[in-house]
Amino acid sequence: DFYIAEDVSIECATLNSTCGPIYIDKGATIMEGAHLRGPLYLGKGAVVKMGATIYGNVSVGRQSVIGGEVGNAVIGDFSAKGHHGYLGCSVIGDWCNLGAGTSNSNLKNNLKTVSIYDYKLDGFRDTRLLKCGIFMGDYTRTGINSSLNTGTVIGIASMLADTSFYAKFVPSFAWVFNGDTQNYDFEKFMEYVDTLYKSKNEELPERLKGELNQLNKKYN
């Protein structure tokens, strides 16, 4: 029920495998006061911060940072949810950042099924699920105290900087601030991405630069 790889650091934390296995990959760190319940995968070099609560059915990617409450979620590589706030029934892409206090809803107040934006339909469809959180594309960020509605879909490379609830669909390469949505200046975005990769001692592939440029032209 447990697999703990080499160079893992765990101090004063609880790990509970009664509901599913726990796999902690090489170089991961679990700080004191964290509570982890399986099934759980914690990727290489990932960090679980002090006092974090992971309820299970969670997969955390390589070198991602987790804090606050997380349950029924997939978090990609190099992403950060390092502070208090709830993330549940959600999928977060690679290189994302959730600002301090960011939380999502995964259950409607009227207990009806959740609708989400469908790219293929170019409209909303009923998931027939009572619980459904957020779907966030790569390189997207939220500001502090961001609130995300049930069944929110957010594209890639967007910056969400409001503190009220966002629309249930935020397109790719969007800059959302003060109730207004504008196109995210591509050069400014690429400067951020270059700095982001350097902060993790990673090299930004030339192929990826071209792909992001193509996507920016497609969505804008």
CSV table of C-alpha atoms in Angstrom, one decimal:
chain,number,residue,atom,x,y,z
A,1,ASP,CA,0.0,0.0,0.0
A,2,PHE,CA,3.0,2.3,0.3
A,3,TYR,CA,5.8,3.0,-2.1
A,4,ILE,CA,8.4,5.6,-1.0
A,5,ALA,CA,11.3,6.2,-3.4
A,6,GLU,CA,14.8,7.5,-2.6
A,7,ASP,CA,15.6,10.9,-1.2
A,8,VAL,CA,12.1,11.5,0.1
A,9,SER,CA,11.7,13.8,3.1
A,10,ILE,CA,8.7,13.2,5.4
A,11,GLU,CA,8.5,14.7,8.9
A,12,CYS,CA,5.6,14.7,11.4
A,13,ALA,CA,3.0,13.9,8.7
A,14,THR,CA,0.3,11.3,8.5
A,15,LEU,CA,-0.2,8.9,5.6
A,16,ASN,CA,-3.4,6.8,5.5
A,17,SER,CA,-3.6,4.0,2.9
A,18,THR,CA,-6.8,2.4,4.2
A,19,CYS,CA,-8.8,3.8,1.2
A,20,GLY,CA,-6.1,3.3,-1.4
A,21,PRO,CA,-2.3,3.1,-2.1
A,22,ILE,CA,0.2,5.9,-1.7
A,23,TYR,CA,3.1,6.3,-4.1
A,24,ILE,CA,5.7,8.9,-3.3
A,25,ASP,CA,8.3,9.4,-6.1
A,26,LYS,CA,12.0,10.3,-5.8
A,27,GLY,CA,13.0,13.6,-4.2
A,28,ALA,CA,9.5,14.5,-2.9
A,29,THR,CA,9.1,16.5,0.3
A,30,ILE,CA,6.2,16.2,2.8
A,31,MET,CA,6.4,18.9,5.5
A,32,GLU,CA,5.2,18.6,9.0
A,33,GLY,CA,1.5,18.7,9.8
A,34,ALA,CA,0.4,17.4,6.4
A,35,HIS,CA,-2.3,14.8,6.2
A,36,LEU,CA,-2.3,12.5,3.1
A,37,ARG,CA,-4.9,9.9,2.3
A,38,GLY,CA,-4.7,7.4,-0.6
A,39,PRO,CA,-5.1,6.7,-3.4
A,40,LEU,CA,-2.4,9.3,-4.0
A,41,TYR,CA,0.6,9.8,-6.4
A,42,LEU,CA,3.1,12.4,-5.5
A,43,GLY,CA,5.6,13.1,-8.4
A,44,LYS,CA,9.3,13.5,-8.5
A,45,GLY,CA,10.5,16.5,-6.5
A,46,ALA,CA,7.0,17.5,-5.5
A,47,VAL,CA,6.4,19.4,-2.3
A,48,VAL,CA,3.4,19.1,0.1
A,49,LYS,CA,3.5,22.1,2.4
A,50,MET,CA,2.9,22.4,6.1
A,51,GLY,CA,-0.6,21.6,7.2
A,52,ALA,CA,-1.8,20.5,3.8
A,53,THR,CA,-4.8,18.1,3.6
A,54,ILE,CA,-5.0,15.7,0.7
A,55,TYR,CA,-8.2,13.7,0.8
A,56,GLY,CA,-7.4,11.0,-1.9
A,57,ASN,CA,-7.9,10.3,-5.5
A,58,VAL,CA,-5.1,12.9,-6.2
A,59,SER,CA,-2.2,12.8,-8.7
A,60,VAL,CA,0.5,15.5,-8.3
A,61,GLY,CA,3.0,16.0,-11.1
A,62,ARG,CA,6.8,16.5,-11.1
A,63,GLN,CA,8.1,19.4,-9.0
A,64,SER,CA,4.6,20.7,-8.2
A,65,VAL,CA,3.8,22.4,-4.9
A,66,ILE,CA,0.7,21.6,-2.9
A,67,GLY,CA,-0.9,23.4,0.1
A,68,GLY,CA,-4.4,23.8,1.5
A,69,GLU,CA,-7.1,21.3,0.8
A,70,VAL,CA,-7.0,19.0,-2.3
A,71,GLY,CA,-9.3,16.1,-3.2
A,72,ASN,CA,-10.2,14.2,-6.4
A,73,ALA,CA,-7.8,16.2,-8.5
A,74,VAL,CA,-5.1,15.8,-11.1
A,75,ILE,CA,-2.3,18.5,-11.0
A,76,GLY,CA,0.3,18.6,-13.8
A,77,ASP,CA,4.1,19.1,-13.7
A,78,PHE,CA,5.7,22.2,-12.3
A,79,SER,CA,2.3,23.6,-11.1
A,80,ALA,CA,1.8,25.4,-7.8
A,81,LYS,CA,-1.1,25.4,-5.4
A,82,GLY,CA,1.1,26.4,-2.5
A,83,HIS,CA,-1.3,28.2,-0.2
A,84,HIS,CA,-4.6,27.8,1.6
A,85,GLY,CA,-7.8,27.3,-0.5
A,86,TYR,CA,-9.8,24.3,-1.7
A,87,LEU,CA,-9.3,22.4,-5.0
A,88,GLY,CA,-11.6,19.5,-5.7
A,89,CYS,CA,-12.9,17.4,-8.6
A,90,SER,CA,-10.6,19.3,-10.9
A,91,VAL,CA,-7.8,19.0,-13.5
A,92,ILE,CA,-4.9,21.5,-13.5
A,93,GLY,CA,-2.4,21.5,-16.4
A,94,ASP,CA,1.4,21.9,-16.4
A,95,TRP,CA,3.1,25.1,-15.3
A,96,CYS,CA,0.0,26.6,-13.7
A,97,ASN,CA,-0.1,28.8,-10.5
A,98,LEU,CA,-3.1,29.2,-8.2
A,99,GLY,CA,-2.6,32.4,-6.1
A,100,ALA,CA,-3.1,32.3,-2.3
A,101,GLY,CA,-6.6,31.7,-1.3
A,102,THR,CA,-7.8,30.5,-4.7
A,103,SER,CA,-10.7,28.1,-4.2
A,104,ASN,CA,-13.2,26.3,-6.5
A,105,SER,CA,-16.7,25.1,-6.1
A,106,ASN,CA,-17.5,21.5,-7.1
A,107,LEU,CA,-21.2,21.3,-6.1
A,108,LYS,CA,-24.0,23.6,-7.1
A,109,ASN,CA,-26.2,25.1,-4.4
A,110,ASN,CA,-29.3,23.7,-5.9
A,111,LEU,CA,-27.7,20.2,-6.1
A,112,LYS,CA,-28.4,20.0,-9.9
A,113,THR,CA,-26.0,18.5,-12.4
A,114,VAL,CA,-23.1,20.6,-13.6
A,115,SER,CA,-22.7,22.0,-17.1
A,116,ILE,CA,-19.3,22.8,-18.7
A,117,TYR,CA,-18.1,24.4,-21.8
A,118,ASP,CA,-17.4,22.0,-24.7
A,119,TYR,CA,-14.9,23.1,-27.3
A,120,LYS,CA,-16.2,20.7,-29.9
A,121,LEU,CA,-19.8,22.0,-29.5
A,122,ASP,CA,-18.6,25.6,-28.9
A,123,GLY,CA,-21.2,25.7,-26.2
A,124,PHE,CA,-22.2,24.3,-22.8
A,125,ARG,CA,-23.3,20.7,-22.2
A,126,ASP,CA,-24.6,18.8,-19.2
A,127,THR,CA,-22.0,16.5,-17.6
A,128,ARG,CA,-24.7,14.7,-15.7
A,129,LEU,CA,-22.4,14.9,-12.7
A,130,LEU,CA,-23.4,16.4,-9.3
A,131,LYS,CA,-19.8,17.2,-8.5
A,132,CYS,CA,-17.4,18.8,-11.1
A,133,GLY,CA,-14.7,21.4,-10.4
A,134,ILE,CA,-12.5,23.2,-12.8
A,135,PHE,CA,-10.4,22.3,-15.9
A,136,MET,CA,-7.4,24.6,-16.4
A,137,GLY,CA,-5.0,24.6,-19.3
A,138,ASP,CA,-1.2,24.9,-19.2
A,139,TYR,CA,0.5,28.1,-18.2
A,140,THR,CA,-2.6,29.7,-16.7
A,141,ARG,CA,-2.5,31.6,-13.4
A,142,THR,CA,-5.0,33.0,-10.9
A,143,GLY,CA,-4.5,35.9,-8.6
A,144,ILE,CA,-4.9,35.8,-4.8
A,145,ASN,CA,-8.4,35.0,-3.4
A,146,SER,CA,-9.7,33.9,-6.8
A,147,SER,CA,-13.1,32.2,-6.8
A,148,LEU,CA,-13.9,29.6,-9.5
A,149,ASN,CA,-17.4,28.4,-10.1
A,150,THR,CA,-18.6,24.8,-10.4
A,151,GLY,CA,-17.7,23.4,-13.8
A,152,THR,CA,-15.4,26.2,-14.9
A,153,VAL,CA,-13.2,25.7,-18.1
A,154,ILE,CA,-10.2,27.8,-18.5
A,155,GLY,CA,-7.9,27.7,-21.6
A,156,ILE,CA,-4.1,27.8,-21.8
A,157,ALA,CA,-1.9,30.8,-21.1
A,158,SER,CA,-4.4,33.0,-19.3
A,159,MET,CA,-4.1,35.3,-16.4
A,160,LEU,CA,-7.0,35.7,-14.0
A,161,ALA,CA,-6.5,38.6,-11.8
A,162,ASP,CA,-10.0,39.4,-10.3
A,163,THR,CA,-11.2,38.4,-6.9
A,164,SER,CA,-14.9,37.8,-7.7
A,165,PHE,CA,-16.2,34.7,-9.5
A,166,TYR,CA,-15.0,34.3,-13.0
A,167,ALA,CA,-17.1,33.3,-16.0
A,168,LYS,CA,-17.6,29.6,-16.4
A,169,PHE,CA,-15.6,29.7,-19.6
A,170,VAL,CA,-12.3,31.7,-19.9
A,171,PRO,CA,-10.7,31.5,-23.4
A,172,SER,CA,-7.0,30.8,-24.0
A,173,PHE,CA,-4.5,33.8,-24.0
A,174,ALA,CA,-6.9,35.9,-21.9
A,175,TRP,CA,-6.1,38.6,-19.4
A,176,VAL,CA,-9.0,39.0,-17.0
A,177,PHE,CA,-8.9,42.0,-14.7
A,178,ASN,CA,-11.4,44.3,-13.1
A,179,GLY,CA,-14.3,42.6,-14.8
A,180,ASP,CA,-12.8,43.0,-18.3
A,181,THR,CA,-11.3,40.3,-20.5
A,182,GLN,CA,-8.6,41.3,-23.0
A,183,ASN,CA,-6.1,39.4,-25.2
A,184,TYR,CA,-2.9,38.5,-23.3
A,185,ASP,CA,0.0,40.2,-25.2
A,186,PHE,CA,1.9,37.3,-26.6
A,187,GLU,CA,5.4,38.8,-26.3
A,188,LYS,CA,4.6,39.6,-22.6
A,189,PHE,CA,3.4,36.0,-22.1
A,190,MET,CA,6.5,34.5,-23.7
A,191,GLU,CA,8.8,36.6,-21.5
A,192,TYR,CA,6.9,35.2,-18.5
A,193,VAL,CA,7.2,31.6,-19.8
A,194,ASP,CA,11.0,32.0,-20.4
A,195,THR,CA,11.4,33.4,-16.8
A,196,LEU,CA,9.3,30.5,-15.5
A,197,TYR,CA,11.4,27.8,-17.1
A,198,LYS,CA,14.6,29.4,-15.9
A,199,SER,CA,13.2,29.5,-12.3
A,200,LYS,CA,13.0,25.7,-12.4
A,201,ASN,CA,16.3,25.3,-14.1
A,202,GLU,CA,14.6,24.1,-17.2
A,203,GLU,CA,15.2,25.1,-20.9
A,204,LEU,CA,12.3,26.3,-22.9
A,205,PRO,CA,12.2,24.1,-26.1
A,206,GLU,CA,12.2,25.9,-29.4
A,207,ARG,CA,9.5,23.6,-30.6
A,208,LEU,CA,7.2,24.7,-27.8
A,209,LYS,CA,7.7,28.3,-28.7
A,210,GLY,CA,6.5,27.6,-32.1
A,211,GLU,CA,3.5,25.6,-30.9
A,212,LEU,CA,2.5,28.4,-28.5
A,213,ASN,CA,2.8,30.9,-31.3
A,214,GLN,CA,0.5,28.8,-33.5
A,215,LEU,CA,-2.1,28.5,-30.7
A,216,ASN,CA,-2.0,32.2,-30.0
A,217,LYS,CA,-2.8,32.9,-33.7
A,218,LYS,CA,-5.6,30.3,-33.6
A,219,TYR,CA,-7.3,31.7,-30.6
A,220,ASN,CA,-6.7,35.4,-31.3
